[in-house]
Structure formats: structure tokens, C-alpha cells
mmCIF file of C-alpha atoms in Angstrom:
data_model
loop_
_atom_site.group_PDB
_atom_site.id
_atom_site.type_symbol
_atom_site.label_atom_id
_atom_site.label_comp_id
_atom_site.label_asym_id
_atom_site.label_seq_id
_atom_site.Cartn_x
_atom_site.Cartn_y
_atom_site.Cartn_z
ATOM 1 C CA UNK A 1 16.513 11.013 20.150
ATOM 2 C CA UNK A 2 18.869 8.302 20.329
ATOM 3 C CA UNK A 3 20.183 6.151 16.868
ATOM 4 C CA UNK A 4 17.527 3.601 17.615
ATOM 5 C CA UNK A 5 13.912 4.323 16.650
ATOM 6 C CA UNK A 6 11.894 2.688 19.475
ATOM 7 C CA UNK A 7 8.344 2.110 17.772
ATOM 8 C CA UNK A 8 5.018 0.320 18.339
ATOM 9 C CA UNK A 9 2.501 -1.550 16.252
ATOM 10 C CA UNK A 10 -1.109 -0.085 16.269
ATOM 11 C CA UNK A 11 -2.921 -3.847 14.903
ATOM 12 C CA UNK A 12 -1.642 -6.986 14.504
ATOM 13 C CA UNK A 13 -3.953 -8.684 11.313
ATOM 14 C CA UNK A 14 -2.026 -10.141 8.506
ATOM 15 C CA UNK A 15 -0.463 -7.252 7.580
ATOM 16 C CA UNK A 16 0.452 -5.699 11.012
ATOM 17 C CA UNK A 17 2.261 -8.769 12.429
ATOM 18 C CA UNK A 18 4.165 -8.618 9.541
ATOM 19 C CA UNK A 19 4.973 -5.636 9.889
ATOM 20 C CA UNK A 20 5.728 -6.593 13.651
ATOM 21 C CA UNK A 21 8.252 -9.164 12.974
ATOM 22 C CA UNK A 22 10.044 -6.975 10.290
ATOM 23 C CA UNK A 23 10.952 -4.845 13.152
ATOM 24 C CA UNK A 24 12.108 -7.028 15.350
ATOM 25 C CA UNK A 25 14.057 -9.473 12.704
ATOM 26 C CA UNK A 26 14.871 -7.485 10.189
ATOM 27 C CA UNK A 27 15.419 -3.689 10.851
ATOM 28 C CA UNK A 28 18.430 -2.719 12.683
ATOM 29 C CA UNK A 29 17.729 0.822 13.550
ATOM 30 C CA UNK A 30 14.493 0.197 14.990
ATOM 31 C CA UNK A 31 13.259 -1.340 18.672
ATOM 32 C CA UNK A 32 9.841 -2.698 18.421
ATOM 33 C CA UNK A 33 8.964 -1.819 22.166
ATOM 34 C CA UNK A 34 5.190 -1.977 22.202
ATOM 35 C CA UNK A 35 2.394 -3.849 20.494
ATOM 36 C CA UNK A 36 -1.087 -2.367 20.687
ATOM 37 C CA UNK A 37 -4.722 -4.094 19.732
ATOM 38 C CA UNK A 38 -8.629 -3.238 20.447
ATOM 39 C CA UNK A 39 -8.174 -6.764 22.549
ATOM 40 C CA UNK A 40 -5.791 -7.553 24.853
ATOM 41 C CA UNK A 41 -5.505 -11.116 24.402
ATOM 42 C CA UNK A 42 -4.060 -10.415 21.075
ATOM 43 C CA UNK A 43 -2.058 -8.131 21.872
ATOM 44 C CA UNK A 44 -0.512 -10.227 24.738
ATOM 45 C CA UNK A 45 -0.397 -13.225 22.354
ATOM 46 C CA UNK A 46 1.506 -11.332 19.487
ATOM 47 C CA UNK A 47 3.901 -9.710 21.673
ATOM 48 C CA UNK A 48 5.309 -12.855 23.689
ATOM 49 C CA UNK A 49 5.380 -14.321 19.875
ATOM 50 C CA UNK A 50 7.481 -11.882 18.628
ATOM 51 C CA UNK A 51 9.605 -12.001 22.246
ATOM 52 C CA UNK A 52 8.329 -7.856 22.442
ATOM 53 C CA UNK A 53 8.224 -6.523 26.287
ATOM 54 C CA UNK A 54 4.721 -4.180 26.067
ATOM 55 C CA UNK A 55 1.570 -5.183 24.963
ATOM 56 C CA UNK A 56 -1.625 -3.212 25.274
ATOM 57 C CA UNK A 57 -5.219 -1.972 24.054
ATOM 58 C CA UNK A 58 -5.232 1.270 25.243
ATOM 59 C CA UNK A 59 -3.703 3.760 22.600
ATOM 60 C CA UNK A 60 -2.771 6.135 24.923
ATOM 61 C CA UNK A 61 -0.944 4.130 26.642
ATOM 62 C CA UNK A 62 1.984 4.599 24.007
ATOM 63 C CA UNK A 63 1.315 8.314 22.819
ATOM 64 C CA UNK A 64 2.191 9.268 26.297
ATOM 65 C CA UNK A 65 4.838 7.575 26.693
ATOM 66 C CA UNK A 66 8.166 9.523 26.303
ATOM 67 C CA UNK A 67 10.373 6.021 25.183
ATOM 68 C CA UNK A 68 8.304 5.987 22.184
ATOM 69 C CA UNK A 69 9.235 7.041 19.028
ATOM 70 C CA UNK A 70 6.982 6.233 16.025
ATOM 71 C CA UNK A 71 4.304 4.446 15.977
ATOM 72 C CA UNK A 72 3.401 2.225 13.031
ATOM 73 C CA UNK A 73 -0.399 2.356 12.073
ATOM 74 C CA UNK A 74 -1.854 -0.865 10.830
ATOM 75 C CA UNK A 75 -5.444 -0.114 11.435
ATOM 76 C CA UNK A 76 -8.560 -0.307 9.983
ATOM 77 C CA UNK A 77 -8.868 2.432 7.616
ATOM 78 C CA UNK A 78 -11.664 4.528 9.548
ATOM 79 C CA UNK A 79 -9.362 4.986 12.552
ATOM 80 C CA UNK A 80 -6.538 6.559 10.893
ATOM 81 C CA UNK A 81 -7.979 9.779 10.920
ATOM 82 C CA UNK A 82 -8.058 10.029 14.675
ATOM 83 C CA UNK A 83 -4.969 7.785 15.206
ATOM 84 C CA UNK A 84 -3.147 10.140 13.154
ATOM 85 C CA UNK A 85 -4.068 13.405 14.553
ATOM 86 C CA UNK A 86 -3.424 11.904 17.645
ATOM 87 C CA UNK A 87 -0.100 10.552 17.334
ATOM 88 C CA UNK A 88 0.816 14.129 15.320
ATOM 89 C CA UNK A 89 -0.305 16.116 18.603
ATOM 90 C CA UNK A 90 2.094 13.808 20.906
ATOM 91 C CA UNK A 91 4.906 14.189 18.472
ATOM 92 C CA UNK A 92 5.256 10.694 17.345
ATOM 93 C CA UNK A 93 6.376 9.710 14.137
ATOM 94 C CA UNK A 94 4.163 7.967 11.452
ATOM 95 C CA UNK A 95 3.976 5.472 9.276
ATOM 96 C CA UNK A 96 0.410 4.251 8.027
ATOM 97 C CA UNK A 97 -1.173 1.303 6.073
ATOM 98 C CA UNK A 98 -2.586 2.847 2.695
ATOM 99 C CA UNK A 99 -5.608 4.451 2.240
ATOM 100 C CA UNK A 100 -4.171 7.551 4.765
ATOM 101 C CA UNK A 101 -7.898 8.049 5.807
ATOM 102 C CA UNK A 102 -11.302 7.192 4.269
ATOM 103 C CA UNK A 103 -11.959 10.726 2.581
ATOM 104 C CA UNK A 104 -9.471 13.364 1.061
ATOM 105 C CA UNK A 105 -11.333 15.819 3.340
ATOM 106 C CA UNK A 106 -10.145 14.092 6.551
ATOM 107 C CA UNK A 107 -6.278 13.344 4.619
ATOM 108 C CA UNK A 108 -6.143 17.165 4.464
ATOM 109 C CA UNK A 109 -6.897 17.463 8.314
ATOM 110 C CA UNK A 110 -3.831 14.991 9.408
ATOM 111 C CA UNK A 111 -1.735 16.563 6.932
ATOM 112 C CA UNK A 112 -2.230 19.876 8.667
ATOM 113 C CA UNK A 113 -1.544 18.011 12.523
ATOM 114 C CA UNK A 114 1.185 16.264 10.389
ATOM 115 C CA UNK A 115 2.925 19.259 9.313
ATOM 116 C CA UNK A 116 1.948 21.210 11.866
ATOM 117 C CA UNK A 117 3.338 19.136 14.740
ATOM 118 C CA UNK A 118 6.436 18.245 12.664
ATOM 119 C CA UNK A 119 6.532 15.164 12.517
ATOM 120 C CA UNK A 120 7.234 12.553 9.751
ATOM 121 C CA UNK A 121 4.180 10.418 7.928
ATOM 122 C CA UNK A 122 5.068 7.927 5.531
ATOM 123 C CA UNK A 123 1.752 5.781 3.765
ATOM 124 C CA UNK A 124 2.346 2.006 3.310
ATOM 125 C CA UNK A 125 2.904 2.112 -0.611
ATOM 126 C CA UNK A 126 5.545 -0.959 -0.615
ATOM 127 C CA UNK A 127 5.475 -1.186 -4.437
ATOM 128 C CA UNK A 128 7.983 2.036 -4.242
ATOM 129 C CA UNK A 129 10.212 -0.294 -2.647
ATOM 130 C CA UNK A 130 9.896 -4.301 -4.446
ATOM 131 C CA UNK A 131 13.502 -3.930 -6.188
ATOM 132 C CA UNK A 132 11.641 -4.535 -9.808
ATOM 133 C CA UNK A 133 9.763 -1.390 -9.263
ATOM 134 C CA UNK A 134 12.655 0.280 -7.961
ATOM 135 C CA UNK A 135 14.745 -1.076 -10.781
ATOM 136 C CA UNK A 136 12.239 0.440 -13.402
ATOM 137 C CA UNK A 137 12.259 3.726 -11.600
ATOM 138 C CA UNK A 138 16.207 3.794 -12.307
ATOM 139 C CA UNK A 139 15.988 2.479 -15.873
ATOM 140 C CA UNK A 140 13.560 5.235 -16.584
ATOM 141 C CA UNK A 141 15.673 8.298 -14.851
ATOM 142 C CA UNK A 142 18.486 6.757 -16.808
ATOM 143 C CA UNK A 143 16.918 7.331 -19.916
ATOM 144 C CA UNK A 144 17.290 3.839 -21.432
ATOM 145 C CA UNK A 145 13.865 3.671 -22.706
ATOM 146 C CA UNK A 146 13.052 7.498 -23.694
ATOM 147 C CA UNK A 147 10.440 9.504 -22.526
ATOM 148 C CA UNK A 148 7.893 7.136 -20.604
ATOM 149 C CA UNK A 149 4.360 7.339 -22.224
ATOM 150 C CA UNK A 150 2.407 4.545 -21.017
ATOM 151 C CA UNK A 151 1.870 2.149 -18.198
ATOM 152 C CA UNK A 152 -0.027 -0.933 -17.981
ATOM 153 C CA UNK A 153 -0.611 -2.133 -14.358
ATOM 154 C CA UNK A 154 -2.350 -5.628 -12.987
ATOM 155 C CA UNK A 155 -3.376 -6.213 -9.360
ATOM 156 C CA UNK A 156 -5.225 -9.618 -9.294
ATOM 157 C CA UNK A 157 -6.158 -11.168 -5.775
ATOM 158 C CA UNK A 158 -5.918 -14.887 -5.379
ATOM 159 C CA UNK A 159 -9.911 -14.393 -4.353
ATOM 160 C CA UNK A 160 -12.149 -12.071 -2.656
ATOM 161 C CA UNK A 161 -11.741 -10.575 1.386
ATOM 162 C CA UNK A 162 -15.446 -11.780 3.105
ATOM 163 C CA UNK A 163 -18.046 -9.753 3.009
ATOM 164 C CA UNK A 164 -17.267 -8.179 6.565
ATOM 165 C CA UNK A 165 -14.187 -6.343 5.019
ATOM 166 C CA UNK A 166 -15.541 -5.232 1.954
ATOM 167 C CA UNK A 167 -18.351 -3.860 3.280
ATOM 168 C CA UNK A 168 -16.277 -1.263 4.475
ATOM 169 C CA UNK A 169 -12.846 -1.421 2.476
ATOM 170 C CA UNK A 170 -14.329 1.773 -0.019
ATOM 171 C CA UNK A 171 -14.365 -0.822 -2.841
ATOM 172 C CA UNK A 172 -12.105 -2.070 -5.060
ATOM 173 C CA UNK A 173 -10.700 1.547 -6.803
ATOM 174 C CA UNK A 174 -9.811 3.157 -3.188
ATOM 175 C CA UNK A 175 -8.612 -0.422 -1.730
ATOM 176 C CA UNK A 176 -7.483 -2.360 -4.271
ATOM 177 C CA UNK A 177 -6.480 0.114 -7.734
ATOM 178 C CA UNK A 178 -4.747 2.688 -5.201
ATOM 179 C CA UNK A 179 -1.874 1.220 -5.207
ATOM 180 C CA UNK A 180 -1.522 0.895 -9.192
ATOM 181 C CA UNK A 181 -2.340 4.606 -8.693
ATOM 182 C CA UNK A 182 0.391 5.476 -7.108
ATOM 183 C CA UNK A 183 2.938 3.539 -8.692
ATOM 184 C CA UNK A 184 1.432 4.794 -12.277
ATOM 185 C CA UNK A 185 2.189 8.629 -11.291
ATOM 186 C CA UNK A 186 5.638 7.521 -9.430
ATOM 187 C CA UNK A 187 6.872 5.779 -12.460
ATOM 188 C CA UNK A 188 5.261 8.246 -14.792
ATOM 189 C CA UNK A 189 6.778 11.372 -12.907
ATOM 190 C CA UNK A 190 3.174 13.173 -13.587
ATOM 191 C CA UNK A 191 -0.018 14.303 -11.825
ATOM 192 C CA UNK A 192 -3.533 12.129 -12.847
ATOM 193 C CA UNK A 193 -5.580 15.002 -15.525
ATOM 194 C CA UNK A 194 -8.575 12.702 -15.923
ATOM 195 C CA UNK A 195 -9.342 8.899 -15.270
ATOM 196 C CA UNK A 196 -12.412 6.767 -16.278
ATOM 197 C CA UNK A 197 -13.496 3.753 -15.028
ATOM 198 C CA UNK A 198 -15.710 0.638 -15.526
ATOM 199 C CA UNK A 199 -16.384 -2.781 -13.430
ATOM 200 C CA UNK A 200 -18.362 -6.096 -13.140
ATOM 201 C CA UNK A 201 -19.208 -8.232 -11.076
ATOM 202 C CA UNK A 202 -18.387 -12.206 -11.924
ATOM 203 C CA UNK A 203 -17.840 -13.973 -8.855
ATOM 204 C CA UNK A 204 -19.032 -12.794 -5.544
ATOM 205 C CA UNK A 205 -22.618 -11.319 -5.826
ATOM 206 C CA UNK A 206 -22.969 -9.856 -2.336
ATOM 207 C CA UNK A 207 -20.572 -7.314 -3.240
ATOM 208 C CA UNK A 208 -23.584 -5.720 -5.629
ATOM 209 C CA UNK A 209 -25.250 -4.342 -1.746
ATOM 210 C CA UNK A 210 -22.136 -2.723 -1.278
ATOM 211 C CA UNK A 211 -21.386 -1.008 -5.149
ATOM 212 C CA UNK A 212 -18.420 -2.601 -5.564
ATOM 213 C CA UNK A 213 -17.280 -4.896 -8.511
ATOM 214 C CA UNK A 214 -14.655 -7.949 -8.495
ATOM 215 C CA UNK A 215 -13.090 -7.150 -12.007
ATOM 216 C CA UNK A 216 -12.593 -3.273 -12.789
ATOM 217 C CA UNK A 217 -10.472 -1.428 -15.512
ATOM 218 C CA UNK A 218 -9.352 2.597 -15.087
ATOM 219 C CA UNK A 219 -7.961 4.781 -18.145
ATOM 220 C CA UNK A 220 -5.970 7.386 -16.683
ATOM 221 C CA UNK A 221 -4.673 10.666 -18.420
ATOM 222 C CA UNK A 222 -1.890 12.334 -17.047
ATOM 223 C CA UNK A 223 -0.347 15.877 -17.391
ATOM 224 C CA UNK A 224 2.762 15.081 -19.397
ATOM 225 C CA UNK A 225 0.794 13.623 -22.269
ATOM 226 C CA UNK A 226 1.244 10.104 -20.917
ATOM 227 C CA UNK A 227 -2.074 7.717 -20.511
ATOM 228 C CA UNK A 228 -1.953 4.467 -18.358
ATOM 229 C CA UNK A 229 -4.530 1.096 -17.805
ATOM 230 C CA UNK A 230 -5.154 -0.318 -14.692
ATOM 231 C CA UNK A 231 -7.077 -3.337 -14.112
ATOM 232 C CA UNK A 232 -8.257 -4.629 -11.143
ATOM 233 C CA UNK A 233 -9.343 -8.062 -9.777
ATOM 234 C CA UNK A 234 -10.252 -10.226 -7.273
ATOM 235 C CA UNK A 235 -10.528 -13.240 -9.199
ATOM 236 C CA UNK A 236 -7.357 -14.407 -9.666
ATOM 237 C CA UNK A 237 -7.456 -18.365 -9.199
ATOM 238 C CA UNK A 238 -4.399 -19.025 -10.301
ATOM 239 C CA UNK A 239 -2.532 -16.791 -7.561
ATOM 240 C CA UNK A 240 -1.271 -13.059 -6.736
ATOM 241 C CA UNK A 241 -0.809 -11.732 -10.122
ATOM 242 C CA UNK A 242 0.949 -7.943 -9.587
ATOM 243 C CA UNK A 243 2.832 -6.495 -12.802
ATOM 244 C CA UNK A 244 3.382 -4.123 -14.860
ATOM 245 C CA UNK A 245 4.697 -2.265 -17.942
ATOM 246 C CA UNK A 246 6.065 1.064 -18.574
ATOM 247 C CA UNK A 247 6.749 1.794 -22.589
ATOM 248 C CA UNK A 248 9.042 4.828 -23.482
ATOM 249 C CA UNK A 249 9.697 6.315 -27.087
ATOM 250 C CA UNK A 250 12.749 4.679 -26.959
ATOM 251 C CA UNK A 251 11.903 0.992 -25.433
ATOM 252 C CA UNK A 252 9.597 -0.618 -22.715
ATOM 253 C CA UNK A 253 10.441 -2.482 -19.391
ATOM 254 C CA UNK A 254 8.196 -5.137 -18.037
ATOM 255 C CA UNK A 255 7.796 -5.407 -14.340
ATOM 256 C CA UNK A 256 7.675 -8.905 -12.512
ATOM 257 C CA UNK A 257 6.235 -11.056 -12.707
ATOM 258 C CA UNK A 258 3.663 -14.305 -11.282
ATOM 259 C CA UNK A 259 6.750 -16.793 -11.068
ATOM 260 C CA UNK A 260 7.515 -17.301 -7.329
ATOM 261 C CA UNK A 261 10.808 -19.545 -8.149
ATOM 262 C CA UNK A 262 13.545 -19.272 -10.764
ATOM 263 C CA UNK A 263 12.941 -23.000 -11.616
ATOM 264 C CA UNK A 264 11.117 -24.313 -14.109
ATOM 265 C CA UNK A 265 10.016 -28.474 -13.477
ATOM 266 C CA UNK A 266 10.247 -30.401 -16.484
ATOM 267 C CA UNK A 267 8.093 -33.681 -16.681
ATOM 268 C CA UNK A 268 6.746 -36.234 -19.152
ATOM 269 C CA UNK A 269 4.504 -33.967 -21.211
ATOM 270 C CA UNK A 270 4.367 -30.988 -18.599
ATOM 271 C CA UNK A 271 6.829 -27.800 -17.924
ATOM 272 C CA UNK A 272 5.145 -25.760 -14.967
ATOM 273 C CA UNK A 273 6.764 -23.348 -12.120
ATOM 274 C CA UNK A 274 5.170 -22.419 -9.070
ATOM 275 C CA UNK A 275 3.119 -19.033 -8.913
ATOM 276 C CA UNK A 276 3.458 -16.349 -6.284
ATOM 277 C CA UNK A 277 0.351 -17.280 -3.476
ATOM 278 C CA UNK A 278 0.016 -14.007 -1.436
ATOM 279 C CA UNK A 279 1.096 -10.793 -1.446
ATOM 280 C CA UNK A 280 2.983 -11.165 1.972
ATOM 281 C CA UNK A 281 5.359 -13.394 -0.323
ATOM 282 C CA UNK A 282 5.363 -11.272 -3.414
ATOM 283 C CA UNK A 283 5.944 -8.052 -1.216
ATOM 284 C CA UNK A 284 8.526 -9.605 1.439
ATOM 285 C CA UNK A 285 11.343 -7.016 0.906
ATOM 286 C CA UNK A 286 9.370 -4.467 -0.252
ATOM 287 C CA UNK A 287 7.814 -4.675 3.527
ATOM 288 C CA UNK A 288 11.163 -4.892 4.839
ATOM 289 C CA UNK A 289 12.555 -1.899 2.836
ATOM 290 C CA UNK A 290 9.610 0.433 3.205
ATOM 291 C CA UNK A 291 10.306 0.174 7.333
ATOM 292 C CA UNK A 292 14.363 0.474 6.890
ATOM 293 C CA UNK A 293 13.341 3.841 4.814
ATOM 294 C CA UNK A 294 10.922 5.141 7.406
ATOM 295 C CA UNK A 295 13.424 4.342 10.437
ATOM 296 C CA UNK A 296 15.909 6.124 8.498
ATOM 297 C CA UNK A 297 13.959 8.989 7.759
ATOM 298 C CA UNK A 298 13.134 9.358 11.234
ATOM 299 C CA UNK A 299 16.822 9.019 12.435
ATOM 300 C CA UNK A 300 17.881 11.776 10.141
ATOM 301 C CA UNK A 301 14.935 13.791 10.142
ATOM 302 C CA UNK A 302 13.950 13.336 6.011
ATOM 303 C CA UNK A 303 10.904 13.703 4.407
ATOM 304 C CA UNK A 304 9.881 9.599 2.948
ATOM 305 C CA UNK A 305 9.547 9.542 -0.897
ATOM 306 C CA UNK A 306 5.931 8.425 0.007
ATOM 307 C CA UNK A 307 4.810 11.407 2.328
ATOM 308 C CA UNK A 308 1.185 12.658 3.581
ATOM 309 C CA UNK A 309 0.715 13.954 0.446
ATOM 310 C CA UNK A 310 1.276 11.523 -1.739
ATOM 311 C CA UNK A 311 -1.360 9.541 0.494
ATOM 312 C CA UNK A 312 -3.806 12.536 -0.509
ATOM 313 C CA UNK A 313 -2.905 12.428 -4.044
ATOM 314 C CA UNK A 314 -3.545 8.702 -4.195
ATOM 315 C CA UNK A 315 -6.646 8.812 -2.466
ATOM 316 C CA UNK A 316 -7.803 11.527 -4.533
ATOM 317 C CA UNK A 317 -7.133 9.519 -7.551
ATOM 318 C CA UNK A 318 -9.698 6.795 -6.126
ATOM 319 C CA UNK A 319 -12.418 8.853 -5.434
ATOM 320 C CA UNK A 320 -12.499 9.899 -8.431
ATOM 321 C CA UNK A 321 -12.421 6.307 -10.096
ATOM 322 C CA UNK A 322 -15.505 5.426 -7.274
ATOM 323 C CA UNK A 323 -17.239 8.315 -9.002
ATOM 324 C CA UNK A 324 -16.604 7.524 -12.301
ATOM 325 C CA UNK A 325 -17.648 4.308 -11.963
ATOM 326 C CA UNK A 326 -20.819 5.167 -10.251
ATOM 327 C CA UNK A 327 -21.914 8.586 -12.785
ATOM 328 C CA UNK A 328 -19.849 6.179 -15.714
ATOM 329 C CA UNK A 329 -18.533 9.064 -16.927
ATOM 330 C CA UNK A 330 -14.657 10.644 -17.075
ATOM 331 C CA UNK A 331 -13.581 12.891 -13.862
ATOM 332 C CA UNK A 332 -11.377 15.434 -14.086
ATOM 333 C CA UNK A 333 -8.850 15.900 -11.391
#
């Protein structure tokens, strides 16, 4: 394999384009040489965008293909399992948008093709890489705030995705509260023991059909003694509210925070600053960092600090919040 990590795009929504034009813009050791979508308008329309050679909607098209790399899976979630295997069997490399499949049964059947085949898998958790996140992960190996015993974490969405996604997202614990998941037991530096969950409904009724709830909070227990609380929400009107706390024996470090700009505008009775709209501004270089890792993995043949398993962990976690919140009951993991 050559220094440069020739990859293509499986989806180009929001988050796949982005992902997309990363490549091409902003990550040196990769060559973005296909684009791949279920229609091939799209496909052709994204890739003359983005000034990228290939475009198809044929999959296989680009697991047979030799020049290919990796492949970068931005998917709806009930196709990783077979994308996955898939790419696994045709030795290219992976990276995935979170959840890693719809069921921990099916995450343990691409981890064995996965590890089996040899190849890397990294899962799209791009909180491991925003700099505050990675900042608190250094204050806490440093020590400077003692042993780390709780963690408070907010995801709040400027609003609710229609009806057509959540219908089949797997609710707001495995689509939404995974990611707080993951972060908790990265930050944490411990396994989930137990976690507990409750949720309402406030805003969006039709999401009662489906089971799933627009404001949710989890308790989580973890093996080291520590305890975090993660809430959850898709009614955030005032904009993309992501942060978090981590409080040690010795001290506590807040994380972030809904300020998009440093300034603050000062006016006749009125001091305001802008909030943070979306999360593909709050998470710009997080995006950008989490495909530089993955390339770089790939070129030297490393295992990602967000593996296969950690995807299986994390979606473990949320199943078990989903049941909890359905039995209302604690779940031991």
C-alpha cells in the first residue's frame, strides 16, 4: 500500500458529504477516489461538487476494486451490518458512522469478519477528537483534578429529525445518548455496571407510535465506583447544546460550551453572543481529526482508539437504556 490512503464514501446525507469534503480539503494522507449512493444522480452530483473522478451506486463496484483502500461508511444504520462484512471479506479498511450496526448480536458478527479479515474499523465517535474533550482527557491522565468520579453530559438537538428517520433511528438512547455513552466511559476510564433510564415526550407526539421520547435522562454506574448523568434532548430551541463535566476528588473541568464566537455584543440594555446552530459547526475539527486518525491508522497499520469494540460496548450501553426505559427498571450490564 502506498503513503496515500485512496478511500470512498458509502452516502452522501449531511453527514457523509461532510465527511466527503474533509477528504478531499482537509486530509493530506488520504485520496477520496470514489463516491458511492443508492442513486446515481447523487452520486454523480456530489462527486463533480467535490471535483472527485468516480461516482457510483453499485457497492461492488468499489470492494472489487484493487485502487481502493478504505472505504468510509456513512449509511443508514441497518446496512452496516452487511456493508461491513462485506468490505471486511474484500480487505478494505473501515471507518463507520455510529451505531456500528442496529443490534449487539450483528456488532459481534462484523467484529469477527473485522478481525478475522484483518482489517482496521474505526466507529464515528468524533467527541474523542473536539480538542475540549481531548483536552479533558489529558487534564484527567495528568492528574490535575484527582481521581475522576462523576460526569455530567448534555446532548440537546436544535429540534427533532422527521418522523421518516426516527421511525427507524432505535430512539433517542441508541441514536442520540450513545455518544454521551461513550465519551462517559472514555473520560471515566471504566466499563458501564448498571444504568437506568427515564423519558417524556413534550414536543413531537408522533414519536409516542414509535416508543421513543424527545427529553430523556440515564444514571449510569460504573465499575470504578464512579456514577455519571446523561440527558438527552431534542428540544433545544435555542441551538446545539453539547457539554459536559467531569468532577475529580481533587477539582472538576467543564467541557464547552453553547458559545459559537469568542465575542460578546454589547448594546443599549442587551449583552448576547451567538450560539452554536448545528453540530456540523460544533464538531468541524473533531470531523476533520477523527479522518486524519483513521488515515493514519491505516498507513501504519494501528488499531483507532475508537475500534469495533468500543462500537459494541457503546451499543450495548443503549440497549440497555431502551430496555430500561421500556421495563423502567435498572439493567445490569
Amino acid at each position: 500500500m502506498s503513503n496515500t490512503i485512496n478511500c470512498a464514501v458509502l452516502g452522501t446525507g449531511r453527514l457523509g458529504y461532510v465527511h466527503a469534503k474533509n477528504l478531499v480539503e482537509h486530509i493530506p494522507g488520504a485520496n477520496l477516489k470514489t463516491i458511492v449512493t443508492s442513486r446515481m444522480e447523487s452520486a454523480e452530483k456530489a462527486a463533480k461538487e467535490l471535483g472527485v473522478e468516480n461516482w457510483t451506486n453499485d457497492v461492488l463496484d468499489v470492494l472489487e476494486d484493487d485502487g481502493v483502500d478504505a472505504v468510509v461508511i456513512v449509511t443508514p444504520t441497518k446496512t452496516h451490518v452487511d456493508l461491513i462484512k462485506q468490505a471486511a471479506k474484500h480487505k478494505k479498511h473501515i471507518f463507520v458512522d455510529k451505531p456500528i450496526t442496529e443490534t449487539v448480536k450483528e456488532a459481534d458478527e462484523v467484529i469477527q469478519e473485522v478481525q478475522q479479515n484483518k482489517v482496521i474499523c474505526q466507529v464515528g465517535f468524533m467527541r474523542r477528537f473536539d480538542p475540549s474533550y481531548q483536552e479533558a482527557k489529558r487534564r484527567i491522565e495528568n492528574g490535575d483534578i484527582g481521581r475522576p468520579v462523576y460526569f455530567k453530559g448534555l446532548s440537546r438537538d436544535p429540534g427533532s429529525p422527521p418522523e421518516s428517520y426516527i421511525k427507524t433511528s432505535g430512539g433517542i438512547f441508541i441514536d442520540l445518548c450513545i455518544h454521551e455513552y461513550d465519551i462517559a466511559r472514555f473520560l471515566l476510564d471504566s466499563e458501564v455496571k448498571s444504568i437506568q433510564t427515564f423519558g417524556e415526550i413534550h414536543k413531537h407526539p408522533f414519536m409516542l407510535k414509535y416508543g421513543d421520547v424527545d427529553q430523556s435522562l440515564s444514571y449510569l454506574q460504573f465499575e470504578n465506583g464512579a456514577s455519571a448523568d446523561i440527558e438527552g434532548s431534542r428540544n433545544s430551541s435555542f441551538g446545539y447544546d453539547i457539554r459536559g463535566e467531569v468532577v475529580g476528588t481533587e477539582g472538576m473541568i467543564q467541557i464547552s460550551s453553547i458559545q459559537y464566537h469568542n465575542n460578546i455584543i454589547l448594546t443599549k440594555n442587551k449583552t448576547y453572543y451567538d450560539n452554536i446552530p448545528d453540530f456540523r459547526t460544533k464538531f468541524e475539527t473533531a470531523f476533520i481529526k477523527e479522518l486524519e486518525h483513521f488515515v493514519e491508522c491505516v498507513q501504519h497499520n494501528r488499531k483507532p482508539i475508537v475500534n469495533e469494540t468500543d462500537g459494541k460496548i457503546a451499543l450495548q450501553i443503549s440497549e440497555a437504556a431502551k430496555k430500561s426505559f421500556q421495563l423502567k427498571e435498572r439493567i445490569y450490564i
